[in-house]
Short mmCIF file of C-alpha atoms in Angstrom, two decimals:
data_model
loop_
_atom_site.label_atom_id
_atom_site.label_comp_id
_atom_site.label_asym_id
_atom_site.label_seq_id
_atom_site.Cartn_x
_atom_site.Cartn_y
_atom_site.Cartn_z
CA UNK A 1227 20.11 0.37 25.95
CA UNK A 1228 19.29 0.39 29.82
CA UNK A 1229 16.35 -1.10 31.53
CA UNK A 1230 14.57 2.55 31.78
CA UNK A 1231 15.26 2.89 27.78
CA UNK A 1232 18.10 5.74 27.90
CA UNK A 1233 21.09 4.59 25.54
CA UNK A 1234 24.07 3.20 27.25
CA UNK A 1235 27.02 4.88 27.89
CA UNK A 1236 29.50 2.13 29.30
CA UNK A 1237 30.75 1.30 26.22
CA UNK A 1238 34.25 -0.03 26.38
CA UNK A 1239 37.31 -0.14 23.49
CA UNK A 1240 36.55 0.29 19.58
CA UNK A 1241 32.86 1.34 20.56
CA UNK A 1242 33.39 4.25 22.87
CA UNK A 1243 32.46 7.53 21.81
CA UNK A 1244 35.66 9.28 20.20
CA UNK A 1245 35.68 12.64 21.90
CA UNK A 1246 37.16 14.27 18.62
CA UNK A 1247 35.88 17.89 17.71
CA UNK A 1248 34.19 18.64 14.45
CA UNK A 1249 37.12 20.51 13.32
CA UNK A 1250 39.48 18.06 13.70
CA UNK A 1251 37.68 15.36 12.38
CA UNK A 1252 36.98 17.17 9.09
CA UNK A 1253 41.29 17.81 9.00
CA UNK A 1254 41.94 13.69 8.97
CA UNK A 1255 39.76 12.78 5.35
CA UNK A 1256 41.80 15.62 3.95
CA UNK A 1257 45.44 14.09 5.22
CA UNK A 1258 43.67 10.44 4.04
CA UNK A 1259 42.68 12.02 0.11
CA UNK A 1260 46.37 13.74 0.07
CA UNK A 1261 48.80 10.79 1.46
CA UNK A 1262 46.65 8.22 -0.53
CA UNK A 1263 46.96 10.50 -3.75
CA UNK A 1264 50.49 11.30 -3.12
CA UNK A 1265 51.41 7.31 -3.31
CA UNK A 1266 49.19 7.38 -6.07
CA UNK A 1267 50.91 9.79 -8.08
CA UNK A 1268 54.43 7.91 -8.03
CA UNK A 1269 53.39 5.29 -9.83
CA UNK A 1270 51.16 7.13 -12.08
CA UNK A 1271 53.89 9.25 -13.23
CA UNK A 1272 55.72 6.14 -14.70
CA UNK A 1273 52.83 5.37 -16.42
CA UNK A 1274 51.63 1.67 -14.28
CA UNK A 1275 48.07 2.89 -13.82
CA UNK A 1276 45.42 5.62 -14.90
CA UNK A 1277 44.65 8.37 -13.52
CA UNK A 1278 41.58 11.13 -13.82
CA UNK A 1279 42.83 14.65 -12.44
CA UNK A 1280 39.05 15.73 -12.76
CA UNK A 1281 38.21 13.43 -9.58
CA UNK A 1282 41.11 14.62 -7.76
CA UNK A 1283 40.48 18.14 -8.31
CA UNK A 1284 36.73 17.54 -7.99
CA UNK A 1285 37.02 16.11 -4.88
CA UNK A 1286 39.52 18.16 -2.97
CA UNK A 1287 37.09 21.38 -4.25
CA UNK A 1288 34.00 19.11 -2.31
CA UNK A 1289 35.86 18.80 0.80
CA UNK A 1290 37.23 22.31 0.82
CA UNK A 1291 33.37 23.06 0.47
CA UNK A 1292 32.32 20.98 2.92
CA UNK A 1293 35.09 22.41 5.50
CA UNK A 1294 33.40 26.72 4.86
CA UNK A 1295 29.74 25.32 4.76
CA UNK A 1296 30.82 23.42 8.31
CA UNK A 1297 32.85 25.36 10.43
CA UNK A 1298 33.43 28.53 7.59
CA UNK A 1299 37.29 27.43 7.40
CA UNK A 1300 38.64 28.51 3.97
CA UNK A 1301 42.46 27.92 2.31
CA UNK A 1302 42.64 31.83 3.46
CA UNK A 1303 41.53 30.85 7.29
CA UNK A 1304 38.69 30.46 9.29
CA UNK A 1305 35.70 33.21 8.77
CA UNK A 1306 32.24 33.67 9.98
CA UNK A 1307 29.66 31.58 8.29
CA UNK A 1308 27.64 34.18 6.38
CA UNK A 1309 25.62 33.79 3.82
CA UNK A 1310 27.82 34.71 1.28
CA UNK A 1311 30.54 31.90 2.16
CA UNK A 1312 27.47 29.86 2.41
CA UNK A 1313 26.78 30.57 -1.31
CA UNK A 1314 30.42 30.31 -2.19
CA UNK A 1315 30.62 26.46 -0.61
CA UNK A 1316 27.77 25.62 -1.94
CA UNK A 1317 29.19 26.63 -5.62
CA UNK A 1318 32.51 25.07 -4.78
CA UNK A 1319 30.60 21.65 -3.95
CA UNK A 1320 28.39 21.86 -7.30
CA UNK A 1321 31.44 22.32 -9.16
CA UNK A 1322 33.44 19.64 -7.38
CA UNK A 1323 30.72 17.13 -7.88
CA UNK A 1324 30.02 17.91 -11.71
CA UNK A 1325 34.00 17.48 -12.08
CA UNK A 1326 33.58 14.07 -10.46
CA UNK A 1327 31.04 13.46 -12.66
CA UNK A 1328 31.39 14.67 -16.12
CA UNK A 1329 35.34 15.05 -16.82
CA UNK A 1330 36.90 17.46 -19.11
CA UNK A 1331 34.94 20.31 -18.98
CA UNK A 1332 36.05 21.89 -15.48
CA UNK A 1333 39.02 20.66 -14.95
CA UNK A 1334 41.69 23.67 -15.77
CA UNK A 1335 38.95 26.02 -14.00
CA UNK A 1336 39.22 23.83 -10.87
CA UNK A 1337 42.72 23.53 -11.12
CA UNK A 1338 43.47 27.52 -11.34
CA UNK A 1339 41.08 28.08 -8.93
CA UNK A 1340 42.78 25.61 -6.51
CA UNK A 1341 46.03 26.94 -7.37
CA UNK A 1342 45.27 30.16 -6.40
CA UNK A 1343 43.44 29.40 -3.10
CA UNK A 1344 46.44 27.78 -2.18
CA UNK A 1345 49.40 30.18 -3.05
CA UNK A 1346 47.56 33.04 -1.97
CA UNK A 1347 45.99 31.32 1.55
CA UNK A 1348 49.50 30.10 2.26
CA UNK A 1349 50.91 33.80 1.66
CA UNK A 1350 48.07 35.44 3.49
CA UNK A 1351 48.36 32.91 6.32
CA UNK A 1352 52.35 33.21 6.95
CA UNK A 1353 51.70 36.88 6.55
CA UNK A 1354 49.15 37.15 9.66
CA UNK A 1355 51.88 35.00 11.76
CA UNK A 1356 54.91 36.34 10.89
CA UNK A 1357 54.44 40.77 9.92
CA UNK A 1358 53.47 41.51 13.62
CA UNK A 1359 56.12 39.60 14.85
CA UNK A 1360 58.60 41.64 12.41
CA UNK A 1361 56.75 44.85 13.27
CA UNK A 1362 57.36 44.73 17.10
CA UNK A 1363 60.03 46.22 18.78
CA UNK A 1364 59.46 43.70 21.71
CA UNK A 1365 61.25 40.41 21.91
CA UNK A 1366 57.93 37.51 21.84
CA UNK A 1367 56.85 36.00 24.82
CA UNK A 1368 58.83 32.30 24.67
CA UNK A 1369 56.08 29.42 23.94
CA UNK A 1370 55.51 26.23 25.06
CA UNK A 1371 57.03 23.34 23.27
CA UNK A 1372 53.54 22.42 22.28
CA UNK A 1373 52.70 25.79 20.91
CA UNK A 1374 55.84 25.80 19.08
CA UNK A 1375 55.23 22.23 17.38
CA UNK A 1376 52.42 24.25 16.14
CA UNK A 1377 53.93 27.06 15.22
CA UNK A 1378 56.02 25.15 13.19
CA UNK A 1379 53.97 22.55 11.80
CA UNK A 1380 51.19 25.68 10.18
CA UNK A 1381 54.40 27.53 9.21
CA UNK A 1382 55.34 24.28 6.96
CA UNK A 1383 52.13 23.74 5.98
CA UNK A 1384 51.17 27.27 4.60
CA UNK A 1385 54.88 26.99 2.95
CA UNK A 1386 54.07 23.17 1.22
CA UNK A 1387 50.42 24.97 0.16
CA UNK A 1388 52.40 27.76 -1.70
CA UNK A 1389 54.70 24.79 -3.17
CA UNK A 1390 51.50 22.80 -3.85
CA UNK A 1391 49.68 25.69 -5.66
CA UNK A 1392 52.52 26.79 -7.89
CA UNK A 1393 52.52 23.15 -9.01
CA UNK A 1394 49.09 23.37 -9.84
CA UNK A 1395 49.49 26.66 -11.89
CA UNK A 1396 52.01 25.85 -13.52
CA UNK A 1397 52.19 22.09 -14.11
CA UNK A 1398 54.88 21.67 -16.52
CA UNK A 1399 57.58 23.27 -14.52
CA UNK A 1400 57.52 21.20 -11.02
CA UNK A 1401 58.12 17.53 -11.74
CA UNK A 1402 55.43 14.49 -11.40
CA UNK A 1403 57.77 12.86 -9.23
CA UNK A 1404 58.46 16.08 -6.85
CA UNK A 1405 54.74 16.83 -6.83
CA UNK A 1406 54.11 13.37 -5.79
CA UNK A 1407 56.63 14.17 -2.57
CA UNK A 1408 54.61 17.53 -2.26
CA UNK A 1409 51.27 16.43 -1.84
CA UNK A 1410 52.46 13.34 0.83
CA UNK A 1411 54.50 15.83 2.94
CA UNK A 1412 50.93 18.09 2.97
CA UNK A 1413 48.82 14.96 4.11
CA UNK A 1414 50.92 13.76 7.01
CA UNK A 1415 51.36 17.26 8.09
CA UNK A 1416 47.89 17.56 8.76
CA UNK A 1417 47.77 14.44 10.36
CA UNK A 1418 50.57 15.74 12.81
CA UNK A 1419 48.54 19.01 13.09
CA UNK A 1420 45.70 16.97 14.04
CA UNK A 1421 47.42 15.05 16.42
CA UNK A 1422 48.78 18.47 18.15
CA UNK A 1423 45.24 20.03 18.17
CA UNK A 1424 44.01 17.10 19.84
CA UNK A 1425 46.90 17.61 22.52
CA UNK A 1426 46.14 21.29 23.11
CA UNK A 1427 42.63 20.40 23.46
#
């Protein structure tokens, strides 16, 4: 605090303000919950410690909430806030919180749900990107290298969210041990997407 009573702003190191936009910032818990529950998942699969599937699918419905009530980004893209995707976060949260609560009674909901979020936002998503490109006769203006980190990175990200959902759907066809891989890949993907948004911005 200065001598008139305005707040400080020379702050120096670990307590300078971290100029990192709302939409990014909401991208790193998700990468956190789906490395950490990735490395989780190998050594639950041979059996060394518990696990509840109704807090992970609880919470990853609560943060998916809190992402459309926030900035109205859904598995499907980014859409205005209106007061129907208002509604529908604020039922996604209320589920995702009584999962985390009381297990057992929403968990194969949640998990269908979350499975098809994913496979068909994936599919949606590399649709947008990729159908215009095969529908025009002109040859695309080369990007940057920056643009085409990006490019790539969403491409393999929409692709591991297809992967991610069929596992979900059907869970006795994917191995533990290959969703495990699945779900890590996803999280440090979005930390590299953060990392490139950052740069871009």
């Amino acid at each position: 605090m200065t001598a008139n009573g305005s707040p400080a702003t020379g702050s120096t190191g670990l307590f300078r303000e971290a100029s990192l936009p709302l939409s990014i910032a909401l991208v790193i818990p998700v990468a956190v919950l789906l490395v950490l529950l990735g490395l989780l998942l190998f050594p639950v699969n041979l059996g060394l410690i518990p696990f509840s599937p109704d807090g992970q699918l609880g919470l990853l419905l609560v943060i998916m909430a809190i992402q459309m009530l926030a900035l109205g980004e859904t598995p499907m893209g980014q859409y205005r806030r209106s007061r129907l995707l208002i509604v529908i976060g604020i039922v996604f949260a209320a589920m995702g919180i009584f999962s985390c609560i009381v297990p057992g009674i929403l968990t194969d909901v949640i998990r269908q749900l979350l499975a098809i979020l994913n496979i068909a936002g994936g599919a949606i998503l590399l649709g947008k990107r990729f159908l215009p490109m095969l529908q025009g006769a002109a040859e695309p203006a080369p990007l940057p290298p920056i643009l085409k980190r990006l490019l790539v990175t969403l491409t393999v990200l929409n692709v591991v969210a297809i992967a991610f959902g069929i596992s979900m759907l059907l869970p006795g066809l994917v191995p533990g041990m290959l969703i495990a891989g699945i779900v890590v890949i996803n999280g440090l993907l979005l930390f590299l997407l953060a990392s490139i948004l950052v740069t871009i911005g």
